[in-house]
CSV table of C-alpha atoms and ligand atoms in Angstrom, one decimal:
chain,number,residue,atom,x,y,z
A,1,MET,CA,-12.5,24.1,-33.1
A,2,GLU,CA,-10.0,24.7,-30.2
A,3,LEU,CA,-6.5,25.8,-30.5
A,4,PHE,CA,-4.2,24.8,-27.7
A,5,TYR,CA,-1.6,27.5,-27.7
A,6,SER,CA,1.1,29.2,-25.5
A,7,PRO,CA,1.8,33.0,-25.9
A,8,ASN,CA,4.8,33.7,-28.2
A,9,ALA,CA,5.2,29.9,-29.0
A,10,CYS,CA,5.2,28.5,-32.6
A,11,SER,CA,1.4,28.0,-32.1
A,12,LEU,CA,1.3,31.7,-33.1
A,13,ALA,CA,1.5,30.6,-36.9
A,14,ILE,CA,-1.9,28.5,-36.5
A,15,HIS,CA,-3.3,31.4,-34.4
A,16,VAL,CA,-2.7,33.9,-37.3
A,17,LEU,CA,-4.2,31.4,-39.8
A,18,LEU,CA,-7.4,30.9,-37.7
A,19,GLU,CA,-7.7,34.7,-37.6
A,20,GLU,CA,-7.2,34.8,-41.3
A,21,ILE,CA,-10.0,32.3,-41.8
A,22,GLY,CA,-12.3,34.2,-39.5
A,23,LYS,CA,-14.5,31.3,-38.5
A,24,PRO,CA,-15.4,30.9,-34.8
A,25,TYR,CA,-12.8,29.0,-32.7
A,26,THR,CA,-11.8,28.9,-29.0
A,27,LEU,CA,-8.3,29.5,-27.7
A,28,ARG,CA,-7.1,27.4,-25.0
A,29,ARG,CA,-4.0,28.5,-23.2
A,30,VAL,CA,-1.5,25.9,-22.0
A,31,ASP,CA,0.5,27.7,-19.3
A,32,PHE,CA,4.2,26.7,-19.9
A,33,SER,CA,5.3,28.6,-16.6
A,34,LYS,CA,3.1,26.2,-14.8
A,35,GLN,CA,4.4,23.2,-17.0
A,36,GLU,CA,0.8,22.5,-17.9
A,37,GLN,CA,1.9,20.8,-21.1
A,38,TYR,CA,3.1,17.9,-18.9
A,39,GLY,CA,0.2,18.0,-16.6
A,40,ALA,CA,-2.2,14.9,-16.7
A,41,GLU,CA,-5.1,16.8,-18.3
A,42,TYR,CA,-3.2,18.1,-21.3
A,43,VAL,CA,-1.1,14.8,-21.7
A,44,ALA,CA,-4.4,12.9,-21.9
A,45,LEU,CA,-5.4,15.1,-24.8
A,46,ASN,CA,-1.9,15.4,-26.4
A,47,PRO,CA,0.8,12.9,-25.1
A,48,LYS,CA,3.3,15.0,-27.2
A,49,SER,CA,3.1,17.7,-24.6
A,50,LYS,CA,3.5,20.3,-27.3
A,51,VAL,CA,1.6,23.2,-28.8
A,52,PRO,CA,0.1,23.8,-31.3
A,53,ALA,CA,-2.7,21.3,-31.2
A,54,LEU,CA,-6.0,21.7,-32.9
A,55,LEU,CA,-9.0,19.9,-31.5
A,56,ARG,CA,-11.6,19.6,-34.2
A,57,ASP,CA,-15.4,19.7,-33.8
A,58,ASP,CA,-15.5,15.8,-34.3
A,59,GLY,CA,-13.3,15.5,-31.2
A,60,THR,CA,-10.2,14.5,-33.0
A,61,LEU,CA,-7.0,16.2,-32.4
A,62,LEU,CA,-4.4,17.4,-35.0
A,63,THR,CA,-0.7,18.1,-34.0
A,64,GLU,CA,2.3,19.2,-35.9
A,65,LEU,CA,2.4,22.7,-37.2
A,66,PRO,CA,2.7,22.0,-40.9
A,67,ALA,CA,-0.1,19.3,-40.9
A,68,ILE,CA,-2.4,21.6,-39.0
A,69,ALA,CA,-1.7,24.5,-41.5
A,70,TRP,CA,-2.3,22.3,-44.5
A,71,TYR,CA,-5.4,21.0,-43.0
A,72,LEU,CA,-6.7,24.5,-42.5
A,73,ALA,CA,-5.9,25.5,-46.0
A,74,ARG,CA,-7.6,22.3,-47.5
A,75,SER,CA,-10.6,22.7,-45.4
A,76,ASN,CA,-11.1,26.3,-46.5
A,77,PRO,CA,-10.4,26.2,-50.2
A,78,GLU,CA,-12.1,29.4,-50.9
A,79,LEU,CA,-9.6,31.3,-49.1
A,80,LYS,CA,-6.8,30.0,-51.4
A,81,LEU,CA,-4.3,29.5,-48.5
A,82,LEU,CA,-2.4,27.0,-50.7
A,83,PRO,CA,-1.0,27.8,-54.2
A,84,PRO,CA,-3.3,26.1,-56.7
A,85,ASP,CA,-0.9,23.9,-58.7
A,86,ILE,CA,0.7,20.8,-57.4
A,87,ASP,CA,4.3,22.0,-57.8
A,88,ALA,CA,3.8,25.2,-55.8
A,89,GLU,CA,1.8,23.1,-53.2
A,90,VAL,CA,4.7,20.8,-52.7
A,91,ARG,CA,7.1,23.7,-52.5
A,92,THR,CA,4.8,25.1,-49.8
A,93,LEU,CA,5.1,21.8,-47.8
A,94,GLU,CA,8.8,21.7,-48.4
A,95,ILE,CA,9.4,25.2,-47.1
A,96,MET,CA,7.2,24.7,-44.0
A,97,ASP,CA,9.0,21.4,-43.1
A,98,TYR,CA,12.3,23.3,-43.4
A,99,LEU,CA,11.1,26.2,-41.4
A,100,VAL,CA,9.8,24.1,-38.6
A,101,SER,CA,12.2,21.1,-38.5
A,102,THR,CA,15.4,23.0,-39.1
A,103,VAL,CA,15.1,26.7,-38.4
A,104,HIS,CA,12.8,26.3,-35.5
A,105,MET,CA,13.8,23.1,-34.0
A,106,ARG,CA,17.6,23.0,-34.6
A,107,GLY,CA,18.0,26.8,-34.7
A,108,PHE,CA,15.7,28.7,-32.3
A,109,THR,CA,15.5,25.7,-29.9
A,110,ARG,CA,19.2,25.8,-29.4
A,111,ILE,CA,19.0,29.5,-28.3
A,112,PHE,CA,15.9,29.3,-26.1
A,113,ARG,CA,16.6,25.7,-24.6
A,114,PRO,CA,20.3,25.2,-24.9
A,115,GLU,CA,20.0,22.6,-22.0
A,116,ASN,CA,18.1,20.3,-24.4
A,117,PHE,CA,21.2,19.9,-26.5
A,118,SER,CA,23.9,19.6,-23.8
A,119,PRO,CA,23.4,19.2,-20.0
A,120,THR,CA,26.9,20.9,-19.4
A,121,PRO,CA,26.3,24.6,-18.6
A,122,GLU,CA,29.6,25.5,-20.1
A,123,ASP,CA,28.4,24.4,-23.5
A,124,LYS,CA,25.5,26.9,-23.5
A,125,GLU,CA,27.3,29.7,-25.6
A,126,LYS,CA,28.6,27.1,-28.2
A,127,VAL,CA,25.0,25.6,-28.5
A,128,GLN,CA,23.4,28.9,-28.9
A,129,ALA,CA,26.1,30.1,-31.4
A,130,THR,CA,25.3,26.8,-33.5
A,131,GLY,CA,21.6,27.8,-33.1
A,132,ARG,CA,22.2,31.3,-34.5
A,133,LYS,CA,24.3,29.9,-37.4
A,134,THR,CA,21.4,27.6,-38.3
A,135,ILE,CA,19.0,30.3,-38.3
A,136,VAL,CA,21.2,32.7,-40.3
A,137,ASP,CA,21.8,30.0,-42.8
A,138,GLY,CA,18.1,29.0,-43.0
A,139,PHE,CA,17.1,32.6,-43.6
A,140,ALA,CA,19.6,32.9,-46.3
A,141,ILE,CA,18.1,29.9,-48.1
A,142,ILE,CA,14.5,31.4,-47.7
A,143,ALA,CA,15.4,34.9,-48.7
A,144,PRO,CA,15.8,34.2,-52.4
A,145,VAL,CA,12.5,32.2,-52.5
A,146,LEU,CA,10.9,35.4,-51.5
A,147,GLY,CA,13.0,37.5,-53.7
A,148,ALA,CA,11.1,40.7,-54.5
A,149,SER,CA,7.6,39.2,-53.9
A,150,ASP,CA,5.3,40.4,-51.1
A,151,TYR,CA,4.8,36.7,-50.1
A,152,LEU,CA,6.5,33.4,-50.6
A,153,PHE,CA,4.6,32.0,-53.4
A,154,GLY,CA,3.1,35.3,-54.7
A,155,ALA,CA,-0.1,35.5,-52.8
A,156,PHE,CA,-0.3,34.9,-49.0
A,157,SER,CA,-0.3,31.3,-48.1
A,158,ILE,CA,0.0,29.1,-45.0
A,159,ALA,CA,3.9,29.1,-45.5
A,160,ASP,CA,3.9,33.0,-44.8
A,161,ALA,CA,2.3,32.5,-41.4
A,162,VAL,CA,5.0,29.8,-40.6
A,163,LEU,CA,7.8,32.1,-41.7
A,164,PHE,CA,6.1,35.0,-39.7
A,165,PHE,CA,6.6,33.4,-36.3
A,166,LEU,CA,10.2,32.8,-36.9
A,167,GLU,CA,10.8,36.4,-38.2
A,168,TYR,CA,9.1,37.4,-35.0
A,169,TRP,CA,11.2,35.3,-32.7
A,170,ALA,CA,14.3,36.5,-34.5
A,171,VAL,CA,13.5,40.2,-34.0
A,172,ARG,CA,11.6,40.3,-30.9
A,173,ARG,CA,13.0,37.2,-28.8
A,174,ALA,CA,16.5,36.8,-30.1
A,175,GLY,CA,17.5,40.4,-31.0
A,176,MET,CA,18.7,39.3,-34.5
A,177,SER,CA,18.3,41.2,-37.7
A,178,LEU,CA,16.6,39.8,-40.8
A,179,PRO,CA,17.9,39.8,-44.5
A,180,SER,CA,16.2,42.7,-46.1
A,181,ALA,CA,13.7,40.5,-48.1
A,182,LEU,CA,12.5,38.9,-44.8
A,183,ASP,CA,12.4,42.1,-43.1
A,184,GLY,CA,10.0,43.4,-45.8
A,185,HIS,CA,7.9,40.3,-45.3
A,186,PHE,CA,8.0,40.7,-41.6
A,187,GLN,CA,6.7,44.3,-41.8
A,188,ARG,CA,4.0,43.4,-44.3
A,189,MET,CA,2.8,40.5,-42.0
A,190,LEU,CA,2.6,43.0,-39.1
A,191,MET,CA,0.3,45.1,-41.2
A,192,ARG,CA,-2.2,42.3,-41.6
A,193,PRO,CA,-5.3,42.8,-39.4
A,194,ALA,CA,-5.3,38.9,-38.6
A,195,VAL,CA,-1.7,39.1,-37.4
A,196,GLN,CA,-2.6,42.1,-35.2
A,197,ARG,CA,-5.5,40.4,-33.7
A,198,ALA,CA,-3.5,37.2,-33.0
A,199,LEU,CA,-0.6,39.2,-31.4
A,200,ALA,CA,-3.0,41.3,-29.4
A,201,ALA,CA,-4.9,38.2,-28.1
A,202,GLU,CA,-1.5,36.8,-27.0
A,203,GLY,CA,-0.5,40.0,-25.2
A,204,LEU,CA,2.2,40.6,-27.9
A,205,SER,CA,3.0,43.6,-30.2
B,301,GSH,N1,7.1,19.5,-34.3
B,301,GSH,C1,6.1,20.2,-33.5
B,301,GSH,C2,6.9,21.2,-32.7
B,301,GSH,C3,6.0,21.9,-31.6
B,301,GSH,C4,6.8,22.5,-30.5
B,301,GSH,O1,8.1,22.2,-30.3
B,301,GSH,N2,6.1,23.3,-29.7
B,301,GSH,C5,6.8,24.0,-28.5
B,301,GSH,C6,6.5,25.4,-28.5
B,301,GSH,S1,7.2,26.4,-29.8
B,301,GSH,C7,6.3,23.3,-27.3
B,301,GSH,O2,5.1,22.9,-27.3
B,301,GSH,N3,7.2,23.1,-26.3
B,301,GSH,C8,6.8,22.5,-25.1
B,301,GSH,C9,7.9,21.9,-24.4
B,301,GSH,O3,8.8,21.3,-25.2
B,301,GSH,O4,7.9,21.7,-23.2
B,301,GSH,C10,5.3,21.0,-34.5
B,301,GSH,O5,5.6,21.2,-35.6
B,301,GSH,O6,4.1,21.4,-34.0
């Protein structure tokens, strides 16, 4: 398998999961500073021009972070990366979708790419403030799900890797503080050897 990623992008969640799984895979960097995601070679592979993308051994490509995470969990059942019962499984999918489609795409993207939301430079601060509010509100919704547990659904699952990259962005990229339950989760995730390996491979700490 090959993971198409960019350092410090949301592909970090899939990178962490591949390290948790521990089977051989190849890392393929897509250099955003050279706009490689829009280059002919990458577009031929992934017309969405996004990371993460996972090229499977049968030559087929998977995109969309929650779908890739779910595939990795289902194809490695012995690792129990998804909760065992259907209700907890659908809650895992629900939370991953919320984290990516709302907290990432409507929150952090407003902070990192305000020009995507308004072409008027004077709107930048307003757009970013809306992004911050979306993140704060989103984290306030997630914190009670975590509660006093170490991980979102008791044991470590794919949803924790998704929450982790957003916690990482909040603290290390956006200079935000986390609600205490999420901060505890973030610190626990940083202690996991798989997370440490993924961060090191991306040149992060
Ligand atoms: N809905 C996609 C979003 C992926 C996404 O937005 N990835 C960003 C990096 S965090 C990207 O590739 N951006 C490149 C660009 O927009 O130029 C998913 O869940 O995988």
